[in-house]
């Protein structure tokens, strides 16, 4: 994935460029990728216990979102952590395309946090300008 696509999809440019430029930058977003407004803790909180497809290549791996934890945040920031659980082989930590019908496709860095007999656990940390 190109750096530009990642930044646009995750909202990094939207926060850095100022609200007056949000509409033109949103028009540059890649079709199928979620907008920055979809990447909020409240959005993910509604999706707890639902299945997500995580693509390491052309083949997707099913993972369940098991928790959304708000982190202390200052004014203009939102920090939260997503916890996923997936059955099967453990994926190495890295950036993957995470897909759900409610948010579309989101490039996300997943960090492997452990595994047990039922599968592997992962986390994704967000620090957003809002």
PDB file of C-alpha atoms in Angstrom:
ATOM      1  CA  UNK A   1       0.000   0.000   0.000  1.00  0.00           C
ATOM      2  CA  UNK A   2       1.268   3.442  -0.860  1.00  0.00           C
ATOM      3  CA  UNK A   3       2.085   5.821   1.987  1.00  0.00           C
ATOM      4  CA  UNK A   4      -0.319   8.438   0.580  1.00  0.00           C
ATOM      5  CA  UNK A   5      -3.201   5.951   0.585  1.00  0.00           C
ATOM      6  CA  UNK A   6      -2.446   4.937   4.168  1.00  0.00           C
ATOM      7  CA  UNK A   7      -2.300   8.526   5.411  1.00  0.00           C
ATOM      8  CA  UNK A   8      -5.531   9.495   3.664  1.00  0.00           C
ATOM      9  CA  UNK A   9      -7.346   6.398   4.903  1.00  0.00           C
ATOM     10  CA  UNK A  10      -6.260   6.864   8.505  1.00  0.00           C
ATOM     11  CA  UNK A  11      -6.929  10.586   8.648  1.00  0.00           C
ATOM     12  CA  UNK A  12      -3.379  11.729   9.354  1.00  0.00           C
ATOM     13  CA  UNK A  13      -3.511  14.385   6.662  1.00  0.00           C
ATOM     14  CA  UNK A  14      -6.984  15.528   7.654  1.00  0.00           C
ATOM     15  CA  UNK A  15      -5.855  16.423  11.158  1.00  0.00           C
ATOM     16  CA  UNK A  16      -2.564  17.958  10.045  1.00  0.00           C
ATOM     17  CA  UNK A  17      -3.984  20.061   7.215  1.00  0.00           C
ATOM     18  CA  UNK A  18      -6.850  21.745   9.067  1.00  0.00           C
ATOM     19  CA  UNK A  19     -10.597  21.361   8.860  1.00  0.00           C
ATOM     20  CA  UNK A  20     -10.943  23.755   5.927  1.00  0.00           C
ATOM     21  CA  UNK A  21      -9.242  21.280   3.636  1.00  0.00           C
ATOM     22  CA  UNK A  22     -11.059  18.147   4.774  1.00  0.00           C
ATOM     23  CA  UNK A  23     -13.552  18.017   1.904  1.00  0.00           C
ATOM     24  CA  UNK A  24     -11.007  18.197  -0.948  1.00  0.00           C
ATOM     25  CA  UNK A  25      -8.752  15.618   0.748  1.00  0.00           C
ATOM     26  CA  UNK A  26     -11.692  13.293   1.341  1.00  0.00           C
ATOM     27  CA  UNK A  27     -12.335  13.331  -2.402  1.00  0.00           C
ATOM     28  CA  UNK A  28      -8.819  11.911  -2.949  1.00  0.00           C
ATOM     29  CA  UNK A  29      -9.467   8.852  -0.757  1.00  0.00           C
ATOM     30  CA  UNK A  30      -9.219   5.455  -2.411  1.00  0.00           C
ATOM     31  CA  UNK A  31     -12.617   3.850  -3.091  1.00  0.00           C
ATOM     32  CA  UNK A  32     -13.344   1.008  -0.666  1.00  0.00           C
ATOM     33  CA  UNK A  33     -11.214   2.477   2.137  1.00  0.00           C
ATOM     34  CA  UNK A  34     -12.889   3.899   5.226  1.00  0.00           C
ATOM     35  CA  UNK A  35     -12.899   7.625   5.843  1.00  0.00           C
ATOM     36  CA  UNK A  36     -11.245   9.084   8.932  1.00  0.00           C
ATOM     37  CA  UNK A  37     -14.645   9.659  10.555  1.00  0.00           C
ATOM     38  CA  UNK A  38     -15.278   5.893  10.523  1.00  0.00           C
ATOM     39  CA  UNK A  39     -12.152   5.281  12.582  1.00  0.00           C
ATOM     40  CA  UNK A  40     -13.544   6.417  15.921  1.00  0.00           C
ATOM     41  CA  UNK A  41     -13.827   4.413  19.143  1.00  0.00           C
ATOM     42  CA  UNK A  42     -17.633   4.749  19.126  1.00  0.00           C
ATOM     43  CA  UNK A  43     -17.812   3.188  15.667  1.00  0.00           C
ATOM     44  CA  UNK A  44     -15.710   0.217  16.706  1.00  0.00           C
ATOM     45  CA  UNK A  45     -17.575  -0.147  20.031  1.00  0.00           C
ATOM     46  CA  UNK A  46     -20.728  -0.970  18.054  1.00  0.00           C
ATOM     47  CA  UNK A  47     -18.809  -3.752  16.281  1.00  0.00           C
ATOM     48  CA  UNK A  48     -17.550  -5.664  19.359  1.00  0.00           C
ATOM     49  CA  UNK A  49     -18.091  -9.437  19.029  1.00  0.00           C
ATOM     50  CA  UNK A  50     -18.416  -9.143  15.261  1.00  0.00           C
ATOM     51  CA  UNK A  51     -16.206 -10.780  12.661  1.00  0.00           C
ATOM     52  CA  UNK A  52     -13.647  -8.890  10.564  1.00  0.00           C
ATOM     53  CA  UNK A  53     -11.680 -10.119   7.559  1.00  0.00           C
ATOM     54  CA  UNK A  54      -7.950  -9.483   7.820  1.00  0.00           C
ATOM     55  CA  UNK A  55      -6.000  -9.733   4.588  1.00  0.00           C
ATOM     56  CA  UNK A  56      -2.337 -10.671   4.704  1.00  0.00           C
ATOM     57  CA  UNK A  57      -2.493 -11.436   0.975  1.00  0.00           C
ATOM     58  CA  UNK A  58      -5.380 -12.343  -1.326  1.00  0.00           C
ATOM     59  CA  UNK A  59      -6.708 -14.766   1.293  1.00  0.00           C
ATOM     60  CA  UNK A  60      -8.514 -13.318   4.306  1.00  0.00           C
ATOM     61  CA  UNK A  61      -8.285 -14.479   7.905  1.00  0.00           C
ATOM     62  CA  UNK A  62     -11.380 -14.149  10.118  1.00  0.00           C
ATOM     63  CA  UNK A  63     -10.899 -12.311  13.411  1.00  0.00           C
ATOM     64  CA  UNK A  64     -13.350 -11.206  16.050  1.00  0.00           C
ATOM     65  CA  UNK A  65     -13.203  -7.770  17.644  1.00  0.00           C
ATOM     66  CA  UNK A  66     -13.326  -8.609  21.359  1.00  0.00           C
ATOM     67  CA  UNK A  67     -12.824  -5.204  23.020  1.00  0.00           C
ATOM     68  CA  UNK A  68     -12.445  -1.453  22.510  1.00  0.00           C
ATOM     69  CA  UNK A  69     -10.605   0.314  25.315  1.00  0.00           C
ATOM     70  CA  UNK A  70     -10.563   4.102  25.554  1.00  0.00           C
ATOM     71  CA  UNK A  71      -7.214   5.572  26.608  1.00  0.00           C
ATOM     72  CA  UNK A  72      -6.779   8.912  28.414  1.00  0.00           C
ATOM     73  CA  UNK A  73      -6.761  11.652  25.780  1.00  0.00           C
ATOM     74  CA  UNK A  74      -6.185  15.390  25.719  1.00  0.00           C
ATOM     75  CA  UNK A  75      -8.315  17.954  23.946  1.00  0.00           C
ATOM     76  CA  UNK A  76      -8.406  17.349  20.201  1.00  0.00           C
ATOM     77  CA  UNK A  77      -7.183  13.752  20.501  1.00  0.00           C
ATOM     78  CA  UNK A  78      -8.844  10.376  20.727  1.00  0.00           C
ATOM     79  CA  UNK A  79      -6.808   7.389  21.846  1.00  0.00           C
ATOM     80  CA  UNK A  80      -8.130   3.845  21.953  1.00  0.00           C
ATOM     81  CA  UNK A  81      -7.081   0.237  21.563  1.00  0.00           C
ATOM     82  CA  UNK A  82      -8.820  -2.528  19.641  1.00  0.00           C
ATOM     83  CA  UNK A  83      -8.354  -6.150  20.714  1.00  0.00           C
ATOM     84  CA  UNK A  84      -8.905  -8.931  18.189  1.00  0.00           C
ATOM     85  CA  UNK A  85      -8.879 -12.708  18.441  1.00  0.00           C
ATOM     86  CA  UNK A  86      -8.348 -15.025  15.497  1.00  0.00           C
ATOM     87  CA  UNK A  87      -8.453 -18.796  15.218  1.00  0.00           C
ATOM     88  CA  UNK A  88      -5.706 -20.583  13.336  1.00  0.00           C
ATOM     89  CA  UNK A  89      -2.126 -19.658  12.619  1.00  0.00           C
ATOM     90  CA  UNK A  90      -0.595 -16.569  14.214  1.00  0.00           C
ATOM     91  CA  UNK A  91       0.098 -13.683  11.860  1.00  0.00           C
ATOM     92  CA  UNK A  92       3.290 -11.703  12.456  1.00  0.00           C
ATOM     93  CA  UNK A  93       2.907  -8.119  13.638  1.00  0.00           C
ATOM     94  CA  UNK A  94       2.460  -5.832  10.656  1.00  0.00           C
ATOM     95  CA  UNK A  95       0.103  -3.728   8.563  1.00  0.00           C
ATOM     96  CA  UNK A  96      -2.922  -5.548   7.166  1.00  0.00           C
ATOM     97  CA  UNK A  97      -6.113  -4.598   5.366  1.00  0.00           C
ATOM     98  CA  UNK A  98      -8.940  -5.043   7.878  1.00  0.00           C
ATOM     99  CA  UNK A  99     -12.440  -5.236   6.440  1.00  0.00           C
ATOM    100  CA  UNK A 100     -15.948  -5.027   7.874  1.00  0.00           C
ATOM    101  CA  UNK A 101     -19.198  -4.108   6.122  1.00  0.00           C
ATOM    102  CA  UNK A 102     -19.782  -1.135   8.463  1.00  0.00           C
ATOM    103  CA  UNK A 103     -16.395   0.543   7.857  1.00  0.00           C
ATOM    104  CA  UNK A 104     -15.125  -0.875   4.575  1.00  0.00           C
ATOM    105  CA  UNK A 105     -11.409  -1.586   4.284  1.00  0.00           C
ATOM    106  CA  UNK A 106      -8.960  -0.028   6.727  1.00  0.00           C
ATOM    107  CA  UNK A 107      -5.168  -0.412   6.674  1.00  0.00           C
ATOM    108  CA  UNK A 108      -4.283  -1.250  10.257  1.00  0.00           C
ATOM    109  CA  UNK A 109      -1.124  -2.180  12.128  1.00  0.00           C
ATOM    110  CA  UNK A 110      -1.896  -5.299  14.165  1.00  0.00           C
ATOM    111  CA  UNK A 111       0.492  -6.340  16.891  1.00  0.00           C
ATOM    112  CA  UNK A 112       0.446  -9.997  17.890  1.00  0.00           C
ATOM    113  CA  UNK A 113      -0.016 -10.121  21.681  1.00  0.00           C
ATOM    114  CA  UNK A 114      -0.114 -13.859  22.354  1.00  0.00           C
ATOM    115  CA  UNK A 115      -1.752 -17.138  21.514  1.00  0.00           C
ATOM    116  CA  UNK A 116      -3.493 -20.051  23.188  1.00  0.00           C
ATOM    117  CA  UNK A 117      -5.275 -23.245  22.166  1.00  0.00           C
ATOM    118  CA  UNK A 118      -8.173 -21.228  20.681  1.00  0.00           C
ATOM    119  CA  UNK A 119      -6.005 -18.988  18.477  1.00  0.00           C
ATOM    120  CA  UNK A 120      -4.031 -15.756  18.522  1.00  0.00           C
ATOM    121  CA  UNK A 121      -4.675 -12.310  20.016  1.00  0.00           C
ATOM    122  CA  UNK A 122      -3.849  -8.972  18.399  1.00  0.00           C
ATOM    123  CA  UNK A 123      -4.137  -5.302  19.225  1.00  0.00           C
ATOM    124  CA  UNK A 124      -4.353  -2.107  17.202  1.00  0.00           C
ATOM    125  CA  UNK A 125      -3.622   1.254  18.848  1.00  0.00           C
ATOM    126  CA  UNK A 126      -5.120   4.515  17.577  1.00  0.00           C
ATOM    127  CA  UNK A 127      -4.095   8.098  18.386  1.00  0.00           C
ATOM    128  CA  UNK A 128      -6.317  10.378  16.316  1.00  0.00           C
ATOM    129  CA  UNK A 129      -6.627  14.120  15.898  1.00  0.00           C
ATOM    130  CA  UNK A 130     -10.321  14.960  16.158  1.00  0.00           C
TER     131      UNK A 130
END
